[in-house]
Amino acid sequence: MDSLNVTLLAFLAGFIFLYQRWSRPILWSTKQLISRKPPSTRPTTNTSASSTHGVFKEPDFPSDWLVGTQTFELEKRAIFSKTWICLVHRSRFHKPGDYQSFSLAGFPLFLILSKDGEVRAFHNVCRHRAYTITKKESGSTPVLGCHYHGWSYNTFGALIKAPHFDGVRGFDKAQNGLFQISAFTSGSGFVFVNLEVATPAGGPDVGLLDAFAGRGGLVPRNTSPWVAGESIEAGFNWKLGVKLLHLDTQRLEKKVAPTPWLANLVTRFQRRQDNCVLFPTASVATIHGTRWWYTINLLPLAPEKTVVRCDLHCSERTSKAQVDKAMEKLMLLLQENIREIEVEYRTLTDASRESYMMSVSRESEDHQTAILERLQEHVKLEKAQGNPIHPAMRKRRENPQFEQAEQLCQSLDCVASAGTDISSNALAW
Ligand code: FES
């Protein structure tokens, strides 16, 4: 190689180095989508609301923001019972009967591809005695059978078989299908659910999400299919886990780059992709300069426990070895961040709220404020009504025909072998 080529290569390398150093802080940005955000309310100084829930002493966040059971219960009513929540991508479903199960803040639910090609969502609770229908995280079946007493449902959630009830006059199968949950699939293939019993007005606002997906080459939706996914149970409150929605994957770019360094030169000069945060618990992001993109989902389990779900997608055909390598690198980075947050959470449990707020990024602080506003809005409604409001609660069945058939079922001792007492009251969440 002559000296001219060496000089040119050195110049090129220096130029690229400087470009990347300058461009990152400027071009890396995030957008947060808050779907159908209700009118914002100012923090209230109302002492009645404060004493009921132990929250909202203006302008502070409640003292039990990251640890409290009362706050967590309020979040279940105010956020997880009535907000559009992005859970999964449509590419996870291939044939009718494919399903994905979730536990979202105490609500067991599953999504299934119905025979008409639509993804539907249901509470993962048998209508007979509330036994769990899908036990696995994912699977495929054209008929969802309850193992307790044999009730079976099709992919539309309709009850198709109910041993001991079939011959009972007046027992109506059509009234005993699975409890359906509102579901919405965006143009770019992201599936949202909303547990509110009253049909939510309109779907989630996905304009920015679809625009982001379009810029990132994630549409049409079948061009960037799911290739791998993992879940980690983490020891922190989901609101602290919001930091993971802004995961910085900069150092992964070279490790999972699909092609040699020089072949990626062009993409290095393109504008860096934003990540896209989907309030309250999800984000979609690309790994810049690569064909990989991923989603992060936070699934609250308890005030101090959160399942972190990570799904990897690829916009080109790829080998299993490459998928494994990319997923391994992504999960290592995610685990590292999770461990850091767990350590922080253990420290914060006894720390002042001020030290917590100082530790969060601007994006996370905006996110916390948006959550607080949702809680305040709901408390206002509850105060006006004089009772806690549970938007996802289903009414307990009060039906003479069902009771008659149930007595027959019991007389046939069809529950004897189950060994677990599951009351129909379990439906009254
Ligand atoms: S058949 Fe499901 S609980 Fe009885």
XYZ file of N, CA and C and ligand atoms in Angstrom, residues 125-133 145-153 161-163 165 406 409 414-415 422, ligand 1:
85
model
N -58.540 -16.463 32.629
C -59.323 -16.943 33.765
C -60.529 -17.704 33.226
N -60.661 -18.962 33.621
C -61.802 -19.760 33.168
C -63.109 -19.185 33.733
N -64.140 -19.182 32.914
C -65.409 -18.616 33.366
C -66.128 -19.535 34.358
N -65.677 -20.765 34.483
C -66.333 -21.647 35.442
C -65.911 -21.303 36.866
N -64.652 -21.532 37.162
C -64.190 -21.251 38.519
C -62.835 -20.567 38.544
N -62.565 -19.804 37.520
C -61.410 -18.905 37.540
C -60.053 -19.609 37.478
N -60.036 -20.839 37.005
C -58.754 -21.515 36.847
C -57.991 -20.881 35.671
N -56.654 -20.964 35.708
C -55.851 -20.385 34.631
C -55.992 -21.218 33.353
N -56.189 -20.563 32.223
C -56.381 -21.281 30.963
C -55.034 -21.617 30.307
N -58.407 -25.527 26.417
C -59.140 -26.333 27.390
C -58.704 -25.998 28.799
N -59.681 -25.866 29.680
C -59.362 -25.668 31.096
C -59.171 -27.047 31.718
N -58.047 -27.262 32.358
C -57.718 -28.587 32.886
C -58.486 -28.939 34.148
N -59.204 -27.968 34.683
C -59.885 -28.226 35.953
C -61.115 -29.119 35.748
N -62.076 -28.620 34.938
C -63.297 -29.412 34.733
C -63.647 -29.554 33.273
N -62.716 -29.197 32.403
C -62.905 -29.496 30.995
C -63.662 -28.478 30.156
N -63.927 -27.311 30.706
C -64.525 -26.295 29.839
C -63.516 -25.949 28.742
N -64.012 -25.734 27.512
C -63.100 -25.455 26.396
C -63.591 -24.237 25.612
N -62.631 -23.499 25.115
C -62.935 -22.254 24.397
C -62.211 -22.276 23.051
N -67.409 -26.088 24.943
C -67.682 -27.340 25.637
C -67.707 -27.078 27.144
N -68.773 -27.589 27.789
C -68.888 -27.412 29.240
C -69.497 -28.679 29.829
N -68.665 -29.671 30.138
C -69.188 -30.935 30.670
C -70.095 -30.702 31.880
N -72.734 -29.210 32.051
C -73.592 -28.049 31.904
C -74.387 -28.117 30.596
N -74.090 -25.610 38.397
C -72.937 -25.719 39.282
C -73.214 -26.709 40.406
N -72.806 -30.009 38.983
C -71.368 -30.278 38.820
C -70.776 -30.738 40.142
N -67.204 -33.306 40.482
C -66.252 -33.055 39.407
C -65.100 -32.172 39.866
N -65.131 -31.701 41.118
C -64.020 -30.877 41.577
C -63.121 -31.620 42.546
N -60.871 -22.801 44.444
C -60.846 -21.553 43.702
C -62.269 -21.001 43.683
S -63.590 -25.863 33.946
Fe -62.281 -24.228 34.373
S -62.430 -23.896 36.493
Fe -63.859 -25.517 36.073
